[in-house]
Short mmCIF file of C-alpha atoms in Angstrom, two decimals:
data_model
loop_
_atom_site.label_atom_id
_atom_site.label_comp_id
_atom_site.label_asym_id
_atom_site.label_seq_id
_atom_site.Cartn_x
_atom_site.Cartn_y
_atom_site.Cartn_z
CA MET A 1 19.58 -21.42 26.36
CA PRO A 2 16.07 -20.57 27.51
CA ILE A 3 14.07 -22.25 30.23
CA GLU A 4 10.40 -21.83 29.33
CA CYS A 5 7.45 -22.71 31.53
CA PHE A 6 3.68 -23.01 31.21
CA VAL A 7 1.97 -21.96 34.43
CA ASN A 8 -1.52 -21.33 35.71
CA GLN A 9 -3.16 -22.23 38.98
CA LYS A 10 -6.18 -23.81 37.26
CA GLY A 11 -6.08 -27.33 35.91
CA GLY A 12 -7.41 -28.15 32.45
CA CYS A 13 -6.17 -24.94 30.85
CA SER A 14 -3.83 -26.87 28.50
CA LYS A 15 -0.50 -26.49 30.30
CA SER A 16 0.41 -30.13 29.64
CA THR A 17 -0.94 -30.11 26.09
CA SER A 18 0.98 -26.95 25.30
CA SER A 19 4.18 -28.23 26.94
CA THR A 20 4.07 -31.52 25.06
CA HIS A 21 3.31 -29.94 21.70
CA TYR A 22 5.96 -27.28 22.20
CA SER A 23 8.65 -29.83 23.04
CA ARG A 24 7.63 -31.89 19.99
CA TRP A 25 7.78 -28.78 17.81
CA LEU A 26 11.23 -27.81 19.11
CA HIS A 27 12.50 -31.34 18.54
CA SER A 28 11.23 -31.24 14.95
CA LYS A 29 13.35 -28.11 14.43
CA GLY A 30 16.46 -30.04 15.39
CA ARG A 31 16.77 -28.50 18.86
CA SER A 32 17.94 -30.39 21.93
CA VAL A 33 15.07 -30.19 24.44
CA ALA A 34 14.33 -31.55 27.90
CA VAL A 35 10.90 -31.56 29.53
CA ILE A 36 10.39 -31.09 33.26
CA ASP A 37 7.01 -32.17 34.58
CA CYS A 38 6.16 -30.50 37.89
CA ASP A 39 2.48 -31.43 37.93
CA ALA A 40 1.21 -34.11 40.30
CA GLN A 41 -0.72 -35.83 37.50
CA LYS A 42 2.48 -36.21 35.43
CA SER A 43 0.51 -35.78 32.20
CA SER A 44 3.43 -34.46 30.14
CA ALA A 45 5.77 -37.20 31.36
CA ILE A 46 3.24 -39.93 30.58
CA TRP A 47 2.43 -38.43 27.18
CA ILE A 48 6.03 -38.04 26.07
CA GLU A 49 7.02 -41.48 27.32
CA ALA A 50 4.15 -42.92 25.25
CA MET A 51 5.48 -41.14 22.14
CA ARG A 52 9.07 -42.25 22.68
CA SER A 53 10.69 -43.82 19.60
CA ASP A 54 14.00 -43.93 17.76
CA SER A 55 13.13 -40.60 16.13
CA PHE A 56 11.66 -38.94 19.23
CA ASN A 57 13.63 -39.64 22.35
CA ILE A 58 13.82 -36.58 24.59
CA PRO A 59 14.58 -36.70 28.33
CA VAL A 60 11.79 -36.08 30.81
CA PHE A 61 12.35 -35.18 34.45
CA THR A 62 9.74 -35.19 37.20
CA LEU A 63 10.49 -32.54 39.82
CA THR A 64 7.91 -32.00 42.55
CA THR A 65 9.60 -29.82 45.18
CA PRO A 66 10.86 -26.22 45.07
CA ASP A 67 14.34 -27.31 46.12
CA ASP A 68 14.55 -29.82 43.26
CA VAL A 69 13.55 -27.13 40.77
CA LEU A 70 16.02 -24.56 42.09
CA GLU A 71 18.90 -27.02 42.29
CA LYS A 72 18.38 -29.24 39.25
CA VAL A 73 16.83 -27.13 36.49
CA PRO A 74 19.94 -24.95 35.90
CA ASP A 75 22.08 -28.08 35.54
CA ILE A 76 19.59 -29.66 33.12
CA SER A 77 19.52 -26.43 31.13
CA GLU A 78 23.28 -26.51 30.61
CA GLN A 79 22.92 -29.79 28.73
CA HIS A 80 20.12 -28.79 26.32
CA ASP A 81 19.14 -26.03 23.93
CA TYR A 82 15.73 -25.72 25.60
CA VAL A 83 14.03 -26.72 28.82
CA VAL A 84 10.22 -26.82 28.81
CA ILE A 85 8.52 -26.90 32.21
CA ASP A 86 4.94 -28.06 32.72
CA GLY A 87 3.89 -26.22 35.87
CA PRO A 88 1.71 -27.58 38.65
CA GLY A 89 -1.92 -26.78 39.30
CA GLY A 90 -2.27 -24.09 41.92
CA ILE A 91 -0.17 -21.12 42.93
CA SER A 92 2.39 -22.59 45.29
CA GLU A 93 6.00 -22.35 46.35
CA LEU A 94 6.74 -24.82 43.57
CA THR A 95 5.36 -22.34 41.02
CA ARG A 96 7.42 -19.57 42.60
CA ALA A 97 10.55 -21.69 42.27
CA ILE A 98 9.77 -22.37 38.60
CA LEU A 99 9.45 -18.64 37.95
CA LEU A 100 12.75 -17.97 39.69
CA VAL A 101 14.62 -20.20 37.21
CA SER A 102 12.62 -19.57 34.02
CA ASP A 103 13.52 -17.16 31.24
CA VAL A 104 10.03 -17.22 29.72
CA ALA A 105 6.66 -17.83 31.42
CA LEU A 106 3.53 -18.61 29.38
CA VAL A 107 0.04 -18.48 30.88
CA PRO A 108 -2.63 -20.38 28.92
CA CYS A 109 -6.19 -19.25 29.70
CA GLN A 110 -9.51 -20.71 28.69
CA PRO A 111 -12.28 -18.25 27.76
CA SER A 112 -14.18 -18.22 31.05
CA GLY A 113 -14.34 -15.82 33.95
CA LEU A 114 -12.83 -18.32 36.37
CA ASP A 115 -9.94 -19.14 34.05
CA ILE A 116 -9.15 -15.51 33.36
CA ARG A 117 -9.18 -14.79 37.08
CA SER A 118 -6.75 -17.68 37.55
CA GLY A 119 -4.62 -16.24 34.78
CA SER A 120 -4.52 -12.85 36.49
CA ASP A 121 -3.38 -14.57 39.71
CA ALA A 122 -0.53 -16.18 37.76
CA VAL A 123 0.37 -12.79 36.31
CA ARG A 124 0.57 -11.37 39.82
CA LEU A 125 3.03 -14.10 40.80
CA ILE A 126 5.07 -13.52 37.65
CA LYS A 127 5.26 -9.80 38.40
CA GLN A 128 6.57 -10.61 41.88
CA ALA A 129 9.29 -12.79 40.33
CA GLN A 130 10.13 -10.06 37.82
CA LYS A 131 10.58 -7.57 40.65
CA VAL A 132 12.90 -9.90 42.53
CA ARG A 133 14.88 -10.79 39.40
CA LYS A 134 14.80 -7.26 37.97
CA GLY A 135 12.93 -8.16 34.79
CA ALA A 136 12.96 -11.92 34.25
CA PRO A 137 11.08 -13.95 33.26
CA LYS A 138 9.68 -12.61 30.01
CA ALA A 139 6.00 -13.48 30.05
CA ALA A 140 2.76 -13.53 28.07
CA LEU A 141 -0.74 -14.92 28.21
CA PHE A 142 -2.53 -16.73 25.41
CA LEU A 143 -6.07 -17.94 24.89
CA SER A 144 -6.53 -21.70 24.61
CA ARG A 145 -9.47 -24.05 24.05
CA ALA A 146 -11.51 -21.22 22.54
CA VAL A 147 -14.52 -21.85 20.32
CA LYS A 148 -14.48 -20.02 17.02
CA GLY A 149 -17.15 -17.44 16.32
CA THR A 150 -18.38 -17.13 19.90
CA THR A 151 -19.04 -14.01 21.93
CA LEU A 152 -17.30 -15.68 24.86
CA LYS A 153 -14.04 -15.84 22.92
CA ASP A 154 -14.24 -12.15 21.95
CA GLU A 155 -15.10 -11.12 25.50
CA ALA A 156 -12.27 -13.20 26.93
CA LEU A 157 -9.72 -11.59 24.60
CA ALA A 158 -11.01 -8.15 25.57
CA VAL A 159 -10.65 -8.92 29.29
CA LEU A 160 -7.16 -10.39 28.83
CA ASN A 161 -6.04 -7.28 27.00
CA GLU A 162 -7.38 -5.16 29.86
CA LEU A 163 -4.92 -6.86 32.22
CA ASP A 164 -2.18 -4.57 30.86
CA TYR A 165 0.04 -7.55 30.24
CA PRO A 166 1.38 -9.06 27.01
CA VAL A 167 -1.13 -11.29 25.21
CA LEU A 168 -0.01 -13.41 22.26
CA ASN A 169 -1.94 -12.93 19.03
CA THR A 170 -2.41 -16.63 18.30
CA VAL A 171 -5.50 -18.31 19.73
CA ILE A 172 -5.59 -22.08 20.12
CA HIS A 173 -9.11 -23.22 19.30
CA GLN A 174 -10.93 -26.17 20.76
CA ARG A 175 -10.74 -29.05 18.30
CA GLN A 176 -11.34 -32.77 18.59
CA ALA A 177 -7.93 -33.52 17.09
CA ILE A 178 -6.22 -31.94 20.10
CA ALA A 179 -8.47 -33.82 22.51
CA ASP A 180 -7.67 -37.08 20.69
CA SER A 181 -3.91 -36.58 20.54
CA PHE A 182 -3.11 -37.89 24.02
CA GLY A 183 -5.10 -41.09 23.43
CA GLN A 184 -3.34 -41.59 20.12
CA GLN A 185 0.06 -41.20 21.83
CA ALA A 186 0.89 -38.39 19.43
CA THR A 187 0.69 -34.66 18.89
CA VAL A 188 -1.27 -32.97 16.14
CA PHE A 189 2.04 -32.59 14.29
CA ASP A 190 2.13 -36.38 13.95
CA MET A 191 -1.54 -36.89 13.03
CA SER A 192 -3.10 -36.94 9.57
CA GLY A 193 -6.18 -35.16 8.29
CA ARG A 194 -7.26 -31.58 7.78
CA ALA A 195 -8.37 -31.03 11.38
CA ALA A 196 -4.94 -32.00 12.70
CA SER A 197 -3.26 -29.84 10.07
CA ASP A 198 -5.37 -26.84 11.13
CA CYS A 199 -4.37 -27.42 14.76
CA ALA A 200 -0.71 -27.81 13.81
CA ARG A 201 -0.83 -24.50 11.97
CA GLU A 202 -2.17 -22.71 15.05
CA TYR A 203 0.46 -24.27 17.30
CA ASP A 204 3.19 -23.40 14.80
CA ASN A 205 2.10 -19.75 14.88
CA LEU A 206 1.90 -19.78 18.68
CA PHE A 207 5.33 -21.28 19.14
CA LYS A 208 6.90 -18.82 16.70
CA GLU A 209 5.45 -16.03 18.84
CA ILE A 210 6.88 -17.64 21.96
CA GLN A 211 10.28 -17.80 20.30
CA GLY A 212 10.11 -14.05 19.79
CA LEU A 213 9.91 -13.42 23.53
CA TRP A 214 13.50 -14.54 24.14
CA PRO A 215 16.34 -13.42 21.81
CA ALA A 216 18.41 -16.57 22.45
CA SER A 217 15.58 -18.68 21.03
CA ASN A 218 16.23 -17.58 17.49
#
């Protein structure tokens, strides 16, 4: 079953938020999922541990070296339907190792010049892995933390599409409900109110697109 990672060299682009929400979404669909946190801040691990309950009890592994990723991720994958990897900040040998074991690589980008440049650096690394592995991992970028109705959002989407690389249609917009979810030890799928429901709808659309990247996901 697929190993799917969220990677980008820039911090704050929503790798951990996306990883946590995706694992929660998969779990809600009845899938067996494990999360691997490779980021030094351990945000995904802390977040998921805080949400742990009788109804949400998924395993979380913290792997911080390339050797650990290369040796342990395939074994973890054999025991679960899905493995979701929260990649580290920075383009490093650890990121390279993640791409060598992943079936799908997702690159979240915020709508700013610096973030899009970071995203293009991640794409370059993914292309290197694809050349070595003769095609894998499947990959796509998506826009996160965008503000609705802004020129910046439209310009960012235009630049991303000029990278000649797959860009997912769903945009995750900046909303207070997402920002509040970590502090509430929850995801927007678990929160009440219209704002959370709007966020959940966007994530649901995004994750359905991600599922379409890998045939075994369906």
